[in-house]
Amino acid sequence: MHDDRRLIEDRLGRVLTERIVPAIYPESVPLRASIWVAPDEPVPVAEGLAAPRTPIASGARWGAPWGTSWLTVEGAVPAEWAGSTVEAIIDLGFDRNMTGFQCEGLVYRADGAPVKGLHPRNQWVRVASPAIGGEQVLLHVEAASNPIIPFFPPTALGAESTAGNEPQYRLGRLDLAIFDDEVWQLVQDLEVLGELMHEMPEEPARRYDIVRAIERALDAVDLQNVNATAAAARACLVDVLAKPAAPSAHTISAVGHAHIDTAWLWPLRETVRKVARTTSNMTALLADEPEFVYAMSQAAQYDFIKRHRPEVYERVKQAVSAGRFVPTGGMWVESDTNMPGSEAMARQFVHGKRFFLAEFGVENEEAWLPDTFGFAAGLPQIIKASGSKWLLTQKISWSQRNKFPHHTFLWEGIDGTRIFTHFPPVDTYNCSMHGREIAHAARNFKDKGRASISLAPTGWGDGGGGTTREMIAKAARMADLEGSPKVLWDSPSGFFTKAEAEYENPPVWVGELYLELHRGTLTSQAKTKQGNRRSEHLLREAELWAATAAVRKRLEYPYAALDRIWKTVLLNQFHDILPGSSIAWVHREAEQTYAAVAEELTAIVERAQWVLGGEGVGPNVFNPTPHTWRSVPAGAAAAVASGGPCSVGERASGGFVLDNGLVRVEVDARGLVVSVFDLAHRRETLPPGSAANLLQLHPDLPNAWDAWDVDLFYRNRVTELTEAEFVVAEMDSQNSAVVRVGRSFGSSTVEQALTLRAGAHGLDIDTTVDWHETEKFLKLAFPLDIHADRYASETQFGHVFRPTHTNTSWEYAKFEACNHRFVHFAEPGWGVALVNDSTYGHDVTRTVRADGATTTTLRFSLLRAPRFPDPDTDHGTHHFRHALIPGASIGDAVCAGYRINLTTSRPGVAEPVEPLFIIDNEAVVTSAVKLADDGSGDVVLRVYEAHGGRASALVTPGFDTAGFQFCDLLERPLQADPSAVPEGTGVRLRLRPFQLVTLRFATESTAPGRKPEPTGLG
């Protein structure tokens, strides 16, 4: 037989596009339209509905960047259409190939009830079925003219102040039209079969069966009267669509989904409306499609519509109660997981899960993070401690170099906790049910023979409107179709339950899930990152001192303020805000938010401290760190011990020598550190002839994704900033030796203060940069005379080890990595810690010198200057603090990391303050001291083992307690745990490496009946 497959395939493409699809709407009449342009920010719905309108016609331009226009369309159903299904077609000027990144609309009825969203692939509004002749149609559209942000050239559209007012869009079709369901169904039949046919091998008979069936169907279509012949064409396809899938066919759990970035190429205020549009779409679709299940993550987005679109939220609540609209993920937002600190990562789950429990009575067991840029190794324990047990993500499939070996597996964190994890092999979190995607999922699945099901998040994301009726129709045809994987609608928990049950012994992946892409997000938008770090530590201080004042002085605890501030900080940890990959509007707003957060938290801290320590000035200083600081116990206020002598003198060959009896530092005439000598160990920290505190400038133009990516070739060129405009030394008022250095380069300047403090074991480096570069990358380098094949970087509730070498392609790919407060290098018996107050990105390299010894170099990443999506990224003044500590153990690194990030220099108070808890082992570190969120007055203590070894510690409360409970992160009692047992008046902890424990202590102020009687002490 002659092979005419290509002929039929090409015929199908043309006939579908040019004849059958247009016949879905065989008759139409124009709608009348009028418009009102809101003067500034979006207005309340009632105001938009009531505003006066001006006539506008299809083809007219509309929509200044970031503007809102209220469009009204009206008309009447022609008498001859009676009994038909009629829809309004409203095209705001969409490009159907850019779902989520352009104009959007939300349709309202005349009474203000929301109907559905308008998006590039979803431009219809059902008016009547069956229609009544002469029926009047009146619809209002809240239309957002969000600009398209181009990747190139750099654009000023990303900030409201610079976007201008030129109309962005041209109105398209505005019609009432008959909807022919039979033709629409024919389109779905032909698309499913045509896409399946393209994905099948050439040899099987099944492919030829499909070809011939399609040929017969196309022959049955009268191209001059498609609507009259659609049923006959469909009849030609019944048999081929009815053949069932093979029993061994891969099964795909389709989860209705719309990945909505909480901010990205639009500001937070626009996300409120994106969520309202999409959830309106999805609740309407759920009402029409009984098999469909839709899942939405991010409690903050539910909260958006609860506060700003209550009429939409009511529909969501009804759909949730029916079990069709599924809150998933249990986090406040889909946050970055590399950079948030320990408590912040925990609170993402606390606030997310608590919201879902309070609003819907739903407890999530899955973490849902499809788009996050890699996963820190401390996350599994946090997921488990929140009461969850599963994780879904997609993003690792984007890795550039190494293909991840599993799709379903156990992920083991730093403490040994294992989480059942799934990477959907469909390789997208915006599955559209295209045959190419479905076939790829089955072919790509790496766990064949051991597992048989995978998940596909299905729907257009961001402003795309979610799942469409076309996707649901195609899924129905692929539910049991020969040659195709089986597709069924499911919830995330439904999928995970089945996947876990069938895969009894999945493979294990240990350590971080590193994304081999988007490494620049650890550095871009430094002020956003600094605001996050400062806010996290101020929240720690506010909870600590407010709890202490509540217990000691009965000061009212600021529950509501702390709850609100935590949610604000968590919101800004979204995976395009904290990583610095959003438009200028988002990051300028974040800076303002962080400033307001700092002001409010500082006021809470200062009020509590003055209540605790008295109004008079005295010798006592508060220590918020989890370790004793200069004789002041952790969580206490007491007099600070003297730091001892300190001096600065001239260096023989130029520069200065700083000495405090513990460390001797030499700074040369260039302002570079050329010696850091550990006097206690009689050991030099720096390699011979090297210089630390070395600023290095690289060109930085990645191949794509400017704010996201750093490509390794940036290292091929470097400018070392060794020329100094001034190098001066002094003893400051705190008896510290200080060398001040000034430099200039390009259009920027930098000033540094190198400080050796009395009694300190390391050198502090304060760097102020006035940065005005473009496409440059600024690093701060510290070469170390140390031989180590691995080093430690702090992560949530512990640290992770990474190699200093690049033996494998996996190690080679980690050329930029994340740390929190410290990195630590060690040989047996001696180590070096480098700590910071606000930087995350770093790189480590090693070389062997002529003398045979190893130089290991750490470089902190300070600033970048990408032009997309914010052309002015990082321009302005920045302040960084780092410290180099020779002779440091891992415990010293932990202590120093807390000290550089927490405030210990507030004005002294008259009265000493006893800590709420004394812990007798510094390896057991306090993560939080606070009052219980339920308002009971109970005191919550969260600790973790920080050194990476077994630890025993006695926790002694400094207040009268009625007992304690072992709790999860949500402060709910758990079964008794052998790691926490009563001992005397305290609690004996026996912790595994990096183990996290939350304890809840009842106090005399605990209201009776608020919770079960505590177990443990008493």
CSV table of C-alpha atoms in Angstrom, one decimal, residues 427-652:
chain,number,residue,atom,x,y,z
A,427,ASP,CA,8.3,18.4,32.4
A,428,THR,CA,5.9,21.3,32.7
A,429,TYR,CA,3.6,22.8,35.4
A,430,ASN,CA,1.4,24.2,32.6
A,431,CYS,CA,0.3,21.0,30.9
A,432,SER,CA,-2.3,21.7,28.2
A,433,MET,CA,-3.2,18.0,27.4
A,434,HIS,CA,-1.5,18.2,24.1
A,435,GLY,CA,-0.6,14.7,22.8
A,436,ARG,CA,3.0,15.6,22.7
A,437,GLU,CA,3.1,16.4,26.4
A,438,ILE,CA,1.2,13.2,27.4
A,439,ALA,CA,3.4,11.0,25.3
A,440,HIS,CA,6.5,12.7,26.6
A,441,ALA,CA,5.4,12.0,30.2
A,442,ALA,CA,5.1,8.3,29.5
A,443,ARG,CA,8.4,8.0,27.6
A,444,ASN,CA,10.3,10.2,30.0
A,445,PHE,CA,9.2,8.4,33.3
A,446,LYS,CA,12.3,7.0,34.8
A,447,ASP,CA,10.7,4.6,37.2
A,448,LYS,CA,9.1,2.2,34.7
A,449,GLY,CA,8.8,-1.3,35.9
A,450,ARG,CA,8.6,-0.2,39.6
A,451,ALA,CA,6.0,2.5,39.3
A,452,SER,CA,3.2,3.2,36.8
A,453,ILE,CA,1.7,6.6,37.6
A,454,SER,CA,2.8,10.2,37.4
A,455,LEU,CA,1.2,13.6,37.9
A,456,ALA,CA,0.5,16.4,35.4
A,457,PRO,CA,-0.4,19.9,36.6
A,458,THR,CA,-2.9,20.9,33.9
A,459,GLY,CA,-3.8,24.5,33.0
A,460,TRP,CA,-2.5,27.8,31.8
A,461,GLY,CA,-0.6,29.6,34.6
A,462,ASP,CA,-0.1,33.2,35.8
A,463,GLY,CA,-2.7,35.1,33.9
A,464,GLY,CA,-3.6,32.3,31.6
A,465,GLY,CA,-6.8,31.4,33.4
A,466,GLY,CA,-6.2,27.9,34.5
A,467,THR,CA,-7.6,24.7,33.0
A,468,THR,CA,-9.8,25.0,29.9
A,469,ARG,CA,-12.8,23.1,28.7
A,470,GLU,CA,-10.7,21.9,25.8
A,471,MET,CA,-8.2,20.3,28.2
A,472,ILE,CA,-11.0,18.5,30.0
A,473,ALA,CA,-12.5,17.3,26.8
A,474,LYS,CA,-9.1,15.9,25.6
A,475,ALA,CA,-8.5,14.3,28.9
A,476,ALA,CA,-11.8,12.5,28.7
A,477,ARG,CA,-10.9,11.1,25.4
A,478,MET,CA,-7.5,9.9,26.7
A,479,ALA,CA,-9.0,8.3,29.8
A,480,ASP,CA,-8.8,4.9,28.2
A,481,LEU,CA,-7.4,5.2,24.6
A,482,GLU,CA,-5.2,2.7,22.8
A,483,GLY,CA,-1.8,4.1,22.2
A,484,SER,CA,-2.1,6.8,24.8
A,485,PRO,CA,-1.3,6.9,28.6
A,486,LYS,CA,-4.5,6.8,30.7
A,487,VAL,CA,-5.5,10.2,31.9
A,488,LEU,CA,-7.7,10.8,35.0
A,489,TRP,CA,-8.5,13.8,37.1
A,490,ASP,CA,-7.2,13.6,40.6
A,491,SER,CA,-6.2,15.6,43.7
A,492,PRO,CA,-2.6,15.9,44.8
A,493,SER,CA,-3.2,13.8,47.8
A,494,GLY,CA,-5.1,11.2,45.7
A,495,PHE,CA,-2.1,10.9,43.4
A,496,PHE,CA,0.4,10.7,46.3
A,497,THR,CA,-1.6,8.1,48.1
A,498,LYS,CA,-1.6,5.8,45.1
A,499,ALA,CA,2.0,6.5,44.1
A,500,GLU,CA,3.2,5.7,47.6
A,501,ALA,CA,1.2,2.5,47.8
A,502,GLU,CA,2.5,1.1,44.6
A,503,TYR,CA,6.2,2.0,45.1
A,504,GLU,CA,7.2,0.3,48.2
A,505,ASN,CA,11.0,0.8,48.0
A,506,PRO,CA,11.7,3.9,46.0
A,507,PRO,CA,15.3,5.1,45.5
A,508,VAL,CA,16.8,7.7,47.9
A,509,TRP,CA,18.4,11.0,47.0
A,510,VAL,CA,20.5,12.5,49.9
A,511,GLY,CA,21.2,16.2,50.2
A,512,GLU,CA,20.1,19.3,48.5
A,513,LEU,CA,18.1,19.3,45.3
A,514,TYR,CA,20.4,21.7,43.4
A,515,LEU,CA,19.0,23.4,40.3
A,516,GLU,CA,21.7,23.7,37.7
A,517,LEU,CA,20.2,27.0,36.5
A,518,HIS,CA,19.2,30.4,37.9
A,519,ARG,CA,22.2,30.6,40.2
A,520,GLY,CA,22.2,34.4,39.9
A,521,THR,CA,19.0,34.5,42.0
A,522,LEU,CA,21.2,34.1,45.0
A,523,THR,CA,22.6,37.6,44.4
A,524,SER,CA,20.2,39.8,42.3
A,525,GLN,CA,18.4,42.6,44.1
A,526,ALA,CA,20.6,42.8,47.1
A,527,LYS,CA,18.3,45.2,49.0
A,528,THR,CA,15.4,42.7,48.8
A,529,LYS,CA,17.7,40.0,50.2
A,530,GLN,CA,19.0,42.3,53.0
A,531,GLY,CA,15.5,43.3,53.9
A,532,ASN,CA,14.5,39.7,54.2
A,533,ARG,CA,17.5,38.8,56.4
A,534,ARG,CA,17.1,41.8,58.7
A,535,SER,CA,13.3,41.1,59.0
A,536,GLU,CA,13.9,37.4,59.9
A,537,HIS,CA,16.3,38.4,62.7
A,538,LEU,CA,14.2,41.3,64.0
A,539,LEU,CA,11.2,38.9,64.2
A,540,ARG,CA,13.3,36.6,66.3
A,541,GLU,CA,14.2,39.4,68.6
A,542,ALA,CA,10.6,40.8,68.8
A,543,GLU,CA,9.2,37.4,69.7
A,544,LEU,CA,12.0,36.7,72.3
A,545,TRP,CA,11.8,40.0,74.1
A,546,ALA,CA,8.0,40.3,73.9
A,547,ALA,CA,7.6,36.8,75.3
A,548,THR,CA,10.1,37.5,78.1
A,549,ALA,CA,8.3,40.7,79.0
A,550,ALA,CA,4.9,38.9,78.9
A,551,VAL,CA,6.2,36.2,81.3
A,552,ARG,CA,8.3,38.5,83.5
A,553,LYS,CA,6.2,41.7,83.5
A,554,ARG,CA,2.8,40.7,82.2
A,555,LEU,CA,3.3,43.0,79.2
A,556,GLU,CA,0.6,42.3,76.6
A,557,TYR,CA,2.1,40.1,73.8
A,558,PRO,CA,1.6,41.6,70.3
A,559,TYR,CA,0.0,38.5,68.8
A,560,ALA,CA,-1.8,40.3,65.9
A,561,ALA,CA,1.1,42.5,65.0
A,562,LEU,CA,3.6,39.6,64.9
A,563,ASP,CA,1.1,37.4,62.9
A,564,ARG,CA,0.7,40.2,60.3
A,565,ILE,CA,4.4,40.9,60.1
A,566,TRP,CA,5.3,37.3,59.7
A,567,LYS,CA,2.9,37.0,56.8
A,568,THR,CA,4.3,40.1,55.2
A,569,VAL,CA,7.8,38.7,55.4
A,570,LEU,CA,6.8,35.3,54.1
A,571,LEU,CA,4.9,36.9,51.2
A,572,ASN,CA,8.1,38.6,50.1
A,573,GLN,CA,9.9,35.2,50.1
A,574,PHE,CA,8.0,34.2,47.1
A,575,HIS,CA,10.3,32.6,44.5
A,576,ASP,CA,10.4,35.6,42.2
A,577,ILE,CA,10.6,38.3,44.9
A,578,LEU,CA,13.4,37.1,47.3
A,579,PRO,CA,15.4,35.7,44.3
A,580,GLY,CA,15.4,39.1,42.7
A,581,SER,CA,13.8,38.1,39.4
A,582,SER,CA,10.8,40.5,39.4
A,583,ILE,CA,10.2,43.8,37.8
A,584,ALA,CA,11.3,47.1,39.4
A,585,TRP,CA,7.9,47.8,40.8
A,586,VAL,CA,8.0,44.6,42.9
A,587,HIS,CA,11.5,45.3,44.4
A,588,ARG,CA,10.9,49.0,45.1
A,589,GLU,CA,7.8,48.0,46.9
A,590,ALA,CA,9.6,45.3,48.8
A,591,GLU,CA,12.2,47.8,50.0
A,592,GLN,CA,9.4,50.1,51.4
A,593,THR,CA,7.8,47.1,53.0
A,594,TYR,CA,11.0,46.0,54.7
A,595,ALA,CA,11.6,49.5,56.0
A,596,ALA,CA,8.1,49.6,57.5
A,597,VAL,CA,8.6,46.1,59.0
A,598,ALA,CA,11.9,47.1,60.6
A,599,GLU,CA,10.4,50.2,62.1
A,600,GLU,CA,7.4,48.3,63.7
A,601,LEU,CA,9.5,45.4,64.9
A,602,THR,CA,12.1,47.7,66.4
A,603,ALA,CA,9.4,49.5,68.3
A,604,ILE,CA,8.1,46.1,69.7
A,605,VAL,CA,11.7,45.2,70.7
A,606,GLU,CA,12.4,48.5,72.4
A,607,ARG,CA,9.1,48.6,74.3
A,608,ALA,CA,9.7,45.1,75.7
A,609,GLN,CA,13.3,45.8,76.6
A,610,TRP,CA,12.5,49.0,78.5
A,611,VAL,CA,9.7,47.2,80.4
A,612,LEU,CA,12.1,44.5,81.3
A,613,GLY,CA,15.2,46.6,82.1
A,614,GLY,CA,13.7,49.7,83.5
A,615,GLU,CA,13.6,53.2,82.1
A,616,GLY,CA,16.9,54.3,83.5
A,617,VAL,CA,20.1,53.9,81.6
A,618,GLY,CA,22.4,51.2,83.1
A,619,PRO,CA,25.2,48.8,82.3
A,620,ASN,CA,23.0,45.9,81.1
A,621,VAL,CA,22.9,44.9,77.5
A,622,PHE,CA,20.5,42.5,75.9
A,623,ASN,CA,21.8,39.4,74.2
A,624,PRO,CA,19.3,38.0,71.6
A,625,THR,CA,21.8,35.4,70.3
A,626,PRO,CA,21.4,31.7,71.3
A,627,HIS,CA,24.8,31.7,72.9
A,628,THR,CA,26.6,33.5,75.7
A,629,TRP,CA,28.0,36.8,74.4
A,630,ARG,CA,30.8,38.5,76.4
A,631,SER,CA,29.5,37.0,79.6
A,632,VAL,CA,25.8,37.9,78.9
A,633,PRO,CA,23.7,34.7,78.8
A,634,ALA,CA,21.6,33.9,75.8
A,635,GLY,CA,18.2,35.7,76.0
A,636,ALA,CA,19.2,37.8,79.0
A,637,ALA,CA,20.3,41.3,79.8
A,638,ALA,CA,23.5,41.7,81.9
A,639,ALA,CA,26.7,43.7,82.0
A,640,VAL,CA,29.2,43.1,79.2
A,641,ALA,CA,32.6,41.8,80.2
A,642,SER,CA,35.7,43.8,79.2
A,643,GLY,CA,37.1,42.8,75.8
A,644,GLY,CA,40.8,43.3,76.7
A,645,PRO,CA,43.5,45.2,75.0
A,646,CYS,CA,43.6,46.1,71.3
A,647,SER,CA,46.0,48.1,69.2
A,648,VAL,CA,46.8,49.3,65.7
A,649,GLY,CA,50.3,50.2,64.4
A,650,GLU,CA,52.1,50.8,61.2
A,651,ARG,CA,53.3,47.9,59.1
A,652,ALA,CA,57.0,48.0,58.1
